[in-house]
Coordinates of C-alpha atoms in Angstrom, one line a residue:
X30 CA 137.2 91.0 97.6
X31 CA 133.8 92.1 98.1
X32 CA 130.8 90.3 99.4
X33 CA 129.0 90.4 95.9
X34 CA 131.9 89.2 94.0
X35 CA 132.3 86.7 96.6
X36 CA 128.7 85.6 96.2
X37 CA 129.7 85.5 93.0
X38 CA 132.6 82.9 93.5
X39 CA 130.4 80.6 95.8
X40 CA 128.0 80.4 93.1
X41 CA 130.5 79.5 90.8
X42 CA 132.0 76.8 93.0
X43 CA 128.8 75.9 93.9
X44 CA 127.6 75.0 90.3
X45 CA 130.7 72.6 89.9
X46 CA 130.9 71.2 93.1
X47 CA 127.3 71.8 95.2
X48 CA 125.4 70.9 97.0
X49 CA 126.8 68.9 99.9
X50 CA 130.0 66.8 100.1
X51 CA 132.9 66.2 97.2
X52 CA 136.3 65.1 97.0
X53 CA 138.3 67.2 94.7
X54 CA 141.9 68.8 94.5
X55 CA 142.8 72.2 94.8
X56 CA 144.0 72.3 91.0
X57 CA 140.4 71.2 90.2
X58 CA 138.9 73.8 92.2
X59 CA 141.3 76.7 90.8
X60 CA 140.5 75.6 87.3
X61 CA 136.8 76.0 87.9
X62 CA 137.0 79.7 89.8
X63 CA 139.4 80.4 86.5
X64 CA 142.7 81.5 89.2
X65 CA 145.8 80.1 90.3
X66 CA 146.1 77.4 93.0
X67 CA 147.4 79.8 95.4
X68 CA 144.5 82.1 94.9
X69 CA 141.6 79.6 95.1
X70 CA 143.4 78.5 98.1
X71 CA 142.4 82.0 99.7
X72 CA 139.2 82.0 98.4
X73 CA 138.3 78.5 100.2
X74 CA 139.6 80.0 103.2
X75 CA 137.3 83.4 102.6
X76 CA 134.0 81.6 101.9
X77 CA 135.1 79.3 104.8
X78 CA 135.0 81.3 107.1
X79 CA 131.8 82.7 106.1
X80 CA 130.6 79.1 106.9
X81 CA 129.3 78.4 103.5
X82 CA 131.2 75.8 103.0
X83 CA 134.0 73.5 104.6
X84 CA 136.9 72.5 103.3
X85 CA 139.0 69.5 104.5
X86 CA 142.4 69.6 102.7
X87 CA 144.8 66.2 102.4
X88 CA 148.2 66.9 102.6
X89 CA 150.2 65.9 99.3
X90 CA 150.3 67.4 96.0
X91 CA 147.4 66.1 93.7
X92 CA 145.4 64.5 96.6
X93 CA 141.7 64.6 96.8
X94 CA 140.2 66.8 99.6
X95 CA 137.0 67.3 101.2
X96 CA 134.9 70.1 99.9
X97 CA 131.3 70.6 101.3
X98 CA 128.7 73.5 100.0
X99 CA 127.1 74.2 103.7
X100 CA 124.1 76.2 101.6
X101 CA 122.5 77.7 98.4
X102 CA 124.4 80.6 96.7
X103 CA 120.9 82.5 97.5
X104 CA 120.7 81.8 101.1
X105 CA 124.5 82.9 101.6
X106 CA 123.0 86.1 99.6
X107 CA 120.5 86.3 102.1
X108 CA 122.7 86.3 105.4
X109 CA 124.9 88.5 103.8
X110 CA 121.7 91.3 103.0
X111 CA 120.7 90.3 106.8
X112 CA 124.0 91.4 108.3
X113 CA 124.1 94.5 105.9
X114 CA 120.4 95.5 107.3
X115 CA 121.7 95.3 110.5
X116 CA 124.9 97.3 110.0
X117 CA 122.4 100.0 108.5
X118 CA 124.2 99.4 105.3
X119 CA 120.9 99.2 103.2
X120 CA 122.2 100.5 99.5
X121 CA 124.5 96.9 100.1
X122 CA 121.7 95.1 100.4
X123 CA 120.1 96.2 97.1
X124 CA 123.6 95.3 95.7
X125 CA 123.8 91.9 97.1
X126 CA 120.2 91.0 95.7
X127 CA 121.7 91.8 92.1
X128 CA 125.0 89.3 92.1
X129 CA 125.6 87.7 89.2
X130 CA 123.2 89.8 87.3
X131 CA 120.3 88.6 89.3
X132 CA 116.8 91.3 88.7
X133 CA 117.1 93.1 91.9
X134 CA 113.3 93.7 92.3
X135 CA 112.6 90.5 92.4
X136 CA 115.2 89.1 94.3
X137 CA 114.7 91.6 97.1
X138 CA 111.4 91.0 97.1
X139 CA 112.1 87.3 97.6
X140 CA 114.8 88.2 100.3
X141 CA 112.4 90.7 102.1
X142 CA 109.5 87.5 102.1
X143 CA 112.3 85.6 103.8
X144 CA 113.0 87.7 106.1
X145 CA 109.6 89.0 107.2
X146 CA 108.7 85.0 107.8
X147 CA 111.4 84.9 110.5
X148 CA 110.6 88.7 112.1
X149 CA 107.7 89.0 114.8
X150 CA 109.1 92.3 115.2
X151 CA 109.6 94.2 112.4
X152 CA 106.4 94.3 108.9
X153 CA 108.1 95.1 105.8
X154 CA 105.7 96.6 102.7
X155 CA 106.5 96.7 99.1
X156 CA 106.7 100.3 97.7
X157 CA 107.1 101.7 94.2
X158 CA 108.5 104.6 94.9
X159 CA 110.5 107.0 97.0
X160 CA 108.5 109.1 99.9
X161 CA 108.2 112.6 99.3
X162 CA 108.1 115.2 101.9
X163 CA 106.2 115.0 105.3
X164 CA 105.6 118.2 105.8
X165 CA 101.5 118.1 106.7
X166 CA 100.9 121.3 104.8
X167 CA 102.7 120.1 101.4
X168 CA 102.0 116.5 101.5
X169 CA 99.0 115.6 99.1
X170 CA 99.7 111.8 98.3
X171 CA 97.8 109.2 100.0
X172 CA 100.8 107.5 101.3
X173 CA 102.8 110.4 102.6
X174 CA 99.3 111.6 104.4
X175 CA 98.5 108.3 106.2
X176 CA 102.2 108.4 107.1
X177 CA 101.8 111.7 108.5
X178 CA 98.6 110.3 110.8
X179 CA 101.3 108.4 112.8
X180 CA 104.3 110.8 113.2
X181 CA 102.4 113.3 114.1
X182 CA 99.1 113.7 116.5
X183 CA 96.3 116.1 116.3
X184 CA 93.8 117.8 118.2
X185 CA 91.9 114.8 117.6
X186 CA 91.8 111.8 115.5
X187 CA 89.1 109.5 113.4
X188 CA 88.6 106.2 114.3
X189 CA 86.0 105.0 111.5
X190 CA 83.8 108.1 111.5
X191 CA 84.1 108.6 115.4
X192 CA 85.6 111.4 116.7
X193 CA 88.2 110.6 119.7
X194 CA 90.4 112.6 121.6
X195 CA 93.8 113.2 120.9
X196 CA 95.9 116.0 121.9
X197 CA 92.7 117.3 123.0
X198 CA 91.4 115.4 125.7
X199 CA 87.7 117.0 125.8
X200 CA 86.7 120.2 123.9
X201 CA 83.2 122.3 123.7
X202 CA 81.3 125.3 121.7
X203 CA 79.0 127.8 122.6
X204 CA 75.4 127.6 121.5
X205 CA 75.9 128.6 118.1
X206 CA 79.2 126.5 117.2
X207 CA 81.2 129.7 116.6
X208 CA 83.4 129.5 120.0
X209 CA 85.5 126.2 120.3
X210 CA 87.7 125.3 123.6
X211 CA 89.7 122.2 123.2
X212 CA 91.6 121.3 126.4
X213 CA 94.8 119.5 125.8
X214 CA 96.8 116.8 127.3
X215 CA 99.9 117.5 129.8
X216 CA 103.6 116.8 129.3
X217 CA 103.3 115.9 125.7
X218 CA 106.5 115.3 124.7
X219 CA 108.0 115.2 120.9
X220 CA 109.6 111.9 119.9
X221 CA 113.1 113.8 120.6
X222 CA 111.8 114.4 123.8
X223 CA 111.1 117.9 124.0
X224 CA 108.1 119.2 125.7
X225 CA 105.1 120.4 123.0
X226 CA 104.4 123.8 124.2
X227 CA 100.5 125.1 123.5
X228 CA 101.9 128.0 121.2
X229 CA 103.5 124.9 118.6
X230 CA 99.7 124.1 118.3
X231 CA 99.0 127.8 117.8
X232 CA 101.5 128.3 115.4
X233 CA 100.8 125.2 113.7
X234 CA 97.4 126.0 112.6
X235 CA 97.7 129.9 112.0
X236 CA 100.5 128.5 109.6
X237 CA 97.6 126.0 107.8
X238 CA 94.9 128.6 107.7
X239 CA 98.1 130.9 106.2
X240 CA 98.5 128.2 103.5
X241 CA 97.2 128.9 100.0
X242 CA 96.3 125.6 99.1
X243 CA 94.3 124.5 102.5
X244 CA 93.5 128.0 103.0
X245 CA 89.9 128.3 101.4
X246 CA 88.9 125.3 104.0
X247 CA 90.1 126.8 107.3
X248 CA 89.5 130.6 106.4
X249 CA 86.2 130.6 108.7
X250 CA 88.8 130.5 111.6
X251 CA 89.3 133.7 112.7
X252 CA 91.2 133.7 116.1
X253 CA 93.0 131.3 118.5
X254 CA 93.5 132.5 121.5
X255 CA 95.7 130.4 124.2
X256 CA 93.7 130.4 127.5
X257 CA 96.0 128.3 129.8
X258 CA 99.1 125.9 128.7
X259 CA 96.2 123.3 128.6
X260 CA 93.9 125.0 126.9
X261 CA 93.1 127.0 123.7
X262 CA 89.8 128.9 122.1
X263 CA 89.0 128.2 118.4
X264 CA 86.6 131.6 117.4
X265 CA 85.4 131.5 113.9
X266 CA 83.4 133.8 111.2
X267 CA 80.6 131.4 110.9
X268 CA 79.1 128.0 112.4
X269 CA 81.0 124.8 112.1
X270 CA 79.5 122.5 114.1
X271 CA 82.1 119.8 112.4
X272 CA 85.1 121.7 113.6
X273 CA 86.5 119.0 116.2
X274 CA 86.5 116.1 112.9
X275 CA 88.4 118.6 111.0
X276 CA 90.8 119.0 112.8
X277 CA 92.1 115.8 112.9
X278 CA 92.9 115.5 109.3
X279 CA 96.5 115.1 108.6
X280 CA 97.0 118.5 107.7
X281 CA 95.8 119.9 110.3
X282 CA 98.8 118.1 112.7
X283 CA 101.0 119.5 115.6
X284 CA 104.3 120.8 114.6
X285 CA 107.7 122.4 116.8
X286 CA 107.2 125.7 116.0
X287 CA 110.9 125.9 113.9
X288 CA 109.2 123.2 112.1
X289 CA 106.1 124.5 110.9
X290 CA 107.3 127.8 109.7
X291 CA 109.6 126.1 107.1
X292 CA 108.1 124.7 103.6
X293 CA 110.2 121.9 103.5
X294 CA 112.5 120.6 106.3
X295 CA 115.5 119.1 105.4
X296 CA 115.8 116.9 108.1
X297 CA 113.7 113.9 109.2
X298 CA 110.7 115.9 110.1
X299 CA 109.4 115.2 114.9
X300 CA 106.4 115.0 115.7
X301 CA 104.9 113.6 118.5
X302 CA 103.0 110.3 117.3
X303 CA 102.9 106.5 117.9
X304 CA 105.9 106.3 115.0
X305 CA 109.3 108.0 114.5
X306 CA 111.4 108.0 111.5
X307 CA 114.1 106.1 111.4
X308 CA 115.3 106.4 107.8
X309 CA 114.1 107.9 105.0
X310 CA 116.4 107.4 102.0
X311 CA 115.5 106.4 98.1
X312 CA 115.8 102.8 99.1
X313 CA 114.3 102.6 102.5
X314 CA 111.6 104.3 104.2
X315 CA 111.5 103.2 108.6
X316 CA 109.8 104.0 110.8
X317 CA 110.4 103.1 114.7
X318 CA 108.0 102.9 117.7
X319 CA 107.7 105.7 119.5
X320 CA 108.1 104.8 122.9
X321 CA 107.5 108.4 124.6
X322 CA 104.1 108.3 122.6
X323 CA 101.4 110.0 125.5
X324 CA 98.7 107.7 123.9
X325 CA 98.5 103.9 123.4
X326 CA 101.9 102.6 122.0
X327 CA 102.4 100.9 118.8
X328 CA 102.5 97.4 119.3
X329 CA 105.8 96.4 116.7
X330 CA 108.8 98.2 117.2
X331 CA 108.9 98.9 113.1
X332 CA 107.5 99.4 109.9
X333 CA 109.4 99.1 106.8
X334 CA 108.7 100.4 103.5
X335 CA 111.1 99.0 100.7
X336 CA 111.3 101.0 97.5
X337 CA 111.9 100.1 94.2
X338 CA 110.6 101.7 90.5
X339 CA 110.0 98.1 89.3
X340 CA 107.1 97.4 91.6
X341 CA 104.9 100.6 89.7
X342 CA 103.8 98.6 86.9
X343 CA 101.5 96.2 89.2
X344 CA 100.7 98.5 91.6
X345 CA 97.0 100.2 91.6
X346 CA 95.5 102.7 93.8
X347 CA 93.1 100.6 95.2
X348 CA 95.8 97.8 96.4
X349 CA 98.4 97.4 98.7
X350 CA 100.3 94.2 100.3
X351 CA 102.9 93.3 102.8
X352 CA 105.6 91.1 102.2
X353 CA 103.9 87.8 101.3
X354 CA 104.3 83.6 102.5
X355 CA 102.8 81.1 100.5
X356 CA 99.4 82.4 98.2
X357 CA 97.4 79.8 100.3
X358 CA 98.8 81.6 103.9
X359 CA 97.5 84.8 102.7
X360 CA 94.2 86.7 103.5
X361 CA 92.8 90.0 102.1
X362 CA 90.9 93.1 104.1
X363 CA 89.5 95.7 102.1
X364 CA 87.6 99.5 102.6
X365 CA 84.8 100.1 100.0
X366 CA 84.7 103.5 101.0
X367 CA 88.1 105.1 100.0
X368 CA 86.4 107.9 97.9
X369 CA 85.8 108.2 93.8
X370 CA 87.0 108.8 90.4
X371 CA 85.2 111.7 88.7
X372 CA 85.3 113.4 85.2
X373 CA 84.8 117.0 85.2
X374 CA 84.0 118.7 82.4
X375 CA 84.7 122.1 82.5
X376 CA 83.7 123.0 78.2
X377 CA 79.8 123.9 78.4
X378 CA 80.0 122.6 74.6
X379 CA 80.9 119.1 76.1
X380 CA 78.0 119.1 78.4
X381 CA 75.9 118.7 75.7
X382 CA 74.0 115.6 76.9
X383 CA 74.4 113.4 74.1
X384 CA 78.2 114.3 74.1
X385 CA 79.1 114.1 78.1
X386 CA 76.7 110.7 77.7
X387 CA 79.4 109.8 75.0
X388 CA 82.2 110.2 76.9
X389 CA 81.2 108.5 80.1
X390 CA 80.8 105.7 77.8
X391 CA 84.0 105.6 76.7
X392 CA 85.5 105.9 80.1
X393 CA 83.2 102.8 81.5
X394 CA 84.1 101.0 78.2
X395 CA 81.0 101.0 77.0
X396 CA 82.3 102.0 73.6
X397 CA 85.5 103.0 71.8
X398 CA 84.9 105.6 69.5
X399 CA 84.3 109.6 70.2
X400 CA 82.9 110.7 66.9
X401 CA 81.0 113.7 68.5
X402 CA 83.3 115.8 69.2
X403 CA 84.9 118.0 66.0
X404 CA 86.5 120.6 67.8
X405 CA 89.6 120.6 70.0
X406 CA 90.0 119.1 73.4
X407 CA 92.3 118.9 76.0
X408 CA 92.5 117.4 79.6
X409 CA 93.8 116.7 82.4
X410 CA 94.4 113.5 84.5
X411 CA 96.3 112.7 87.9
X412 CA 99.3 110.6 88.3
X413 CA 97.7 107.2 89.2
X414 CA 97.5 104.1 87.5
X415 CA 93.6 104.1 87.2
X416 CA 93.5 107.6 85.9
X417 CA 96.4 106.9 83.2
X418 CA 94.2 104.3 82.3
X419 CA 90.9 106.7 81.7
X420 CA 93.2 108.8 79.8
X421 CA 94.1 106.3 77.7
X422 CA 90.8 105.2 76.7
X423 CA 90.0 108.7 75.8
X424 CA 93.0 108.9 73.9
X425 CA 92.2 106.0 71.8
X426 CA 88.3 107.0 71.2
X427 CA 90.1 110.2 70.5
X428 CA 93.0 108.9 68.1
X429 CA 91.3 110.2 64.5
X430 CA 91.1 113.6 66.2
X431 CA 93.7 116.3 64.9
X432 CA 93.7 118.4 68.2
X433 CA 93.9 116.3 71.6
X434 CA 96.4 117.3 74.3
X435 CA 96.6 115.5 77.5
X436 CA 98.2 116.2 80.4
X437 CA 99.3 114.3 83.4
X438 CA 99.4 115.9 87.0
X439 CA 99.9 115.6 90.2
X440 CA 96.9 115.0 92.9
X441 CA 95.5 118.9 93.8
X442 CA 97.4 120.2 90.6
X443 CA 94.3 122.6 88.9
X444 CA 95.0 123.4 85.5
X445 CA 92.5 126.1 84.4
X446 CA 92.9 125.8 80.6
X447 CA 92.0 122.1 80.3
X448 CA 88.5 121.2 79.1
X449 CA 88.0 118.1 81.1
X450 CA 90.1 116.8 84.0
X451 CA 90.2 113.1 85.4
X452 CA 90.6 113.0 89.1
X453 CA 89.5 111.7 92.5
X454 CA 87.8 112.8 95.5
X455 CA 89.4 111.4 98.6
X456 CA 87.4 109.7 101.9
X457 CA 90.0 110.4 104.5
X458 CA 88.8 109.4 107.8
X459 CA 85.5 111.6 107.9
X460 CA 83.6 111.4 105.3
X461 CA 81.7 114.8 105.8
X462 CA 85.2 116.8 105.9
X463 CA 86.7 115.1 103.2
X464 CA 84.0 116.5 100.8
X465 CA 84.0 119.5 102.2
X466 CA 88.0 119.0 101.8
X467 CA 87.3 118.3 97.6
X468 CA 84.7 121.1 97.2
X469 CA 86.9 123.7 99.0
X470 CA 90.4 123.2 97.8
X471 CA 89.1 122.9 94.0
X472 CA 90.1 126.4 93.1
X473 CA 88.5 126.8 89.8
X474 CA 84.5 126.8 90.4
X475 CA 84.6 129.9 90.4
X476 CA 85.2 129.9 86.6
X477 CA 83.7 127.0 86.1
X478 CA 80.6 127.8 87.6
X479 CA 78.5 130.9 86.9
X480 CA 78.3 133.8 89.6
X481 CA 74.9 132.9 91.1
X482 CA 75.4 129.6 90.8
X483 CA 79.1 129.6 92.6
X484 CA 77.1 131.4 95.2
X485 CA 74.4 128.5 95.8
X486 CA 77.8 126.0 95.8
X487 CA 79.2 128.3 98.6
X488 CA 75.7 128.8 100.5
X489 CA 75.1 125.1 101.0
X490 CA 78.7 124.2 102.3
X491 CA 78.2 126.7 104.6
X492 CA 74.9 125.2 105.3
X493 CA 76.5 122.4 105.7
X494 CA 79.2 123.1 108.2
X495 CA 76.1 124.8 109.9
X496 CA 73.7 121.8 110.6
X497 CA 74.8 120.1 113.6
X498 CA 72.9 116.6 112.7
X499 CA 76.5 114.7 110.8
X500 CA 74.3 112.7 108.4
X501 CA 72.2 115.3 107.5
X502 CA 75.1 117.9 106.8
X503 CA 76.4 115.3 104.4
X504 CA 73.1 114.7 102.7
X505 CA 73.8 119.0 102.1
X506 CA 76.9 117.7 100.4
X507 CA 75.7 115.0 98.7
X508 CA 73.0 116.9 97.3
X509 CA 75.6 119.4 95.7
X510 CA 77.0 116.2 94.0
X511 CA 73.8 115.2 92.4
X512 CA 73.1 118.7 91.1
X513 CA 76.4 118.9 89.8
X514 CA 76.3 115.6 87.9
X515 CA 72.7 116.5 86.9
X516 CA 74.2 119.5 85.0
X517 CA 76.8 117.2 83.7
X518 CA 79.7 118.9 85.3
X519 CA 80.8 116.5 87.9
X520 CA 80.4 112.8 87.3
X521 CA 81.7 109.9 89.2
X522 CA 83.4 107.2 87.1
X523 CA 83.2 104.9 89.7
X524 CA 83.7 104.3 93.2
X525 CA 87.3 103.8 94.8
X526 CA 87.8 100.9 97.1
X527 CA 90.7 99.8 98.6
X528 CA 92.2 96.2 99.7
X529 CA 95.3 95.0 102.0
X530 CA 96.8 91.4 101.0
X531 CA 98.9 90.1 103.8
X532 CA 100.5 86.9 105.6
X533 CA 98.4 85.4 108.0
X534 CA 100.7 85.7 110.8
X535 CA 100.6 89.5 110.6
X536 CA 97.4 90.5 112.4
X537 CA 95.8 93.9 113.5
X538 CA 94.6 94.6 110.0
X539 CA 92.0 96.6 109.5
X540 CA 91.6 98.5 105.8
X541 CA 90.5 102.5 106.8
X542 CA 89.7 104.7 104.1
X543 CA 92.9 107.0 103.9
X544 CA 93.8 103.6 101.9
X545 CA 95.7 101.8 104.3
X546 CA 95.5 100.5 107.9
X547 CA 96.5 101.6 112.1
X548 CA 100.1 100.6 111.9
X549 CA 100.6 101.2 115.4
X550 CA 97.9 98.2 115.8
X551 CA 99.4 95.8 113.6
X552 CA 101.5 92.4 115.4
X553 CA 103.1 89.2 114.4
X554 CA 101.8 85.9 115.2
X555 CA 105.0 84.1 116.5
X556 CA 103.4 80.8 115.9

């Protein structure tokens, strides 16, 4: 018999005989499990041994014996899912959670509470779905990009708008930020433990500058020449005095060489940061402490994301939790500054002040009905819960209209035929490169935008990356913004922010804007 239809039986038992102590015969006990004597005799002996219950037999047909329910049907559920987590047997434990018809979500969610309570070593996350590839170059979800921050390391990393060493212990320009030397750390070694070799961190970035989605923001590097095994020179076309912050965005991270020249990797994908995979299934996404990691090691030995589709519904962009105690044992840490939602109008007929005015209306539910607009439309929105949401209010203002086609897609999916799109400008770590990040992987202003004026767009991020002084190179940026919304091209629905709700025991937390937090800094409070 298996553990779930033995679950199964205890519950059974359990409901005629549980909790605690009562004196029954093994006819009455074979009558309620619905077997013969003989086989209800086995199954005492089965659930017996599994220490859920006792029983006490008295010799002599029809005499009453001692049966005792040690525990709750659930909490034998839940040392059963504990042993199968340890066994690595994790599609049992998604099993286990559904005995006797149970809703697995819930019930795994209730297990994985109960477990985290009694775990100073191990922080397990709700997830709504499964992880796609880490490849840095391919991977465009929020998620999968913060993940990527911690198996892999950089040239250098952001800690809150400050640029810090990383691979690169120090690095320096020439006078007019075109020539870069970074000097890297020695004996670097990947989380299998072999050595990273200065040409993976050539080949790693002549592959990203070779990509054709990141290419448009790195094509101002024109050489990379290796010096010395500690050192490299960065030479590019034109100034970037912000060179050093961009490359410590997760695309830009450190590969093996075998690695980086493949699209997607088939295996669990090494790097050389504070975490290593540990399984990546539908199920169960782990990651393990590095403990080769050449810069401050992660302080719990795992992180845990457990995935299951019925956790979407409730799940927003701008929220995230770990396995919770109590509500009242709970606190909350939130970013304000994650990035924004934007509508971009792409139609010069819908730019029409009193029609763009309309629509932002509709979008901040000002107002439910588009009667402006007699000609067809169509648009664009990405795969999130807040966007669905703006495309459903559009839809609905939209719902008398004979010609309205939407269209969901994925983050950094451009459509060029759509007349409006609903999307979101990310603040990953730097705020200055993640604009410049939005303004030169969006490959349609060039359509959008008239000749001279795609010109000015590409003269002031050039400026931009040209001004040495950080806030006033994002003030450049900024500025391109408000002339874009002035024009009534770009607008910002809103601002995205982001918040953490977690146990109080589990400390360490605190909410950057890639949406998340250091998980290499997070601990349990035993006590």
């Amino acid at each position: 018999m298996n553990n779930k239809k033995k679950l199964e039986t205890y519950e059974l038992l359990f409901k005629y005989f549980g909790p605690g102590e009562s004196e029954t015969t093994l006819a009455d006990v074979a009558v309620a499990l619905g077997c013969t004597s003989r086989h209800a005799r086995t199954l005492l002996q089965q659930m017996s041994a599994l220490e859920w219950l006792m029983w006490q037999p008295e010799p002599g047909r029809g005499k009453r014996s001692l049966l005792v329910c040690n525990q709750e049907p659930i909490n034998a559920c839940y040392q059963l899912m504990g042993d199968a987590l340890e066994a690595g047997k994790h599609e049992s434990v998604f099993k286990l959670a559904g005995f006797n018809d149970r809703h697995v979500s819930s019930e795994l969610k209730k297990y994985l509470i109960s477990s985290t309570q009694h775990n100073s070593q191990a922080i397990r996350i709700p997830f709504h779905r499964e992880i796609k590839t880490l490849h840095p170059h391919y991977a465009l979800d929020r998620t999968e990009r913060h993940l990527i921050l911690h198996v892999f390391q950089r040239l250098t990393e952001d800690d809150f708008g400050e640029i810090k060493p990383s691979l690169a212990h120090h690095w320096e320009s020439d006078e007019e930020g075109m020539n870069w030397t970074f000097y890297l750390q020695s004996g670097v070694q990947y989380q299998d433990q072999t050595p990273m070799k200065v040409e993976d961190i050539v080949l790693s970035l002549l592959v990203l500058i070779n990509n054709p989605y990141w290419r448009p923001l790195y094509e101002h590097i024109e050489k990379i020449e290796v010096l010395s095994p500690e050192s490299i020179r960065i030479s590019l076309s034109r100034p970037d005095w912000h060179l050093a912050a961009l490359l410590g965005r997760s695309e830009a991270s450190i590969m093996p060489s075998q690695y980086g020249r493949l699209i997607i990797n088939p295996e669990a994908p090494v790097g050389s940061g504070s975490f290593m995979i540990d399984i990546a299934s539908s199920r169960l996404f782990r990651l393990k402490r590095n403990n080769h990691y050449s810069g401050k090691n992660a302080l719990i030995d795992c992180i845990e994301l457990w995935i299951h589709p019925d956790w979407a519904k409730d799940k927003l962009c701008s929220e995230g939790s770990f396995f919770l105690d109590q509500p009242e044992q709970v606190y909350t840490a939130a970013c304000n500054d994650v990035g924004y939602f934007y509508m971009m109008i792409k139609k010069p007929q819908l730019r029409e002040r009193i029609v763009s005015k309309a629509i932002i209306d509709v979008l901040q539910e000002k107002r439910l009905i588009l009667g402006e607009i007699y000609y067809p439309i169509t648009f664009s929105y990405d795969d999130n819960n807040e966007c669905r949401y703006y495309a459903q209010l559009l839809n609905q203002a939209l719902a008398n209209h004979q010609h309205v086609i939407s269209t969901c897609v994925s983050f950094g999916e451009q459509q060029k035929e759509t007349d409006i799109s609903l999307g979101g400008i990310r603040i990953e770590g730097c705020s200055l490169t993640s604009l410049l990040a939005f303004f030169y992987t969006y490959s349609l202003w060039s359509q959008i935008l008239s000749q001279p004026l795609y010109q000015k767009l590409l003269a002031l991020l050039h400026q931009a990356q040209a001004t040495q002084d950080k806030q006033q190179a994002e003030g450049v940026l900024r500025s391109i913004l408000t002339w874009l919304s002035d024009d009534r091209i770009l607008t910002m629905i809103r601002q995205e922010s982001f918040k953490l709700t977690a146990p109080l025991k589990i400390q360490g937390i605190r909410v950057n804007n890639v949406g998340w937090c250091d998980f290499s800094k997070l601990w349990v409070k035993s006590h």
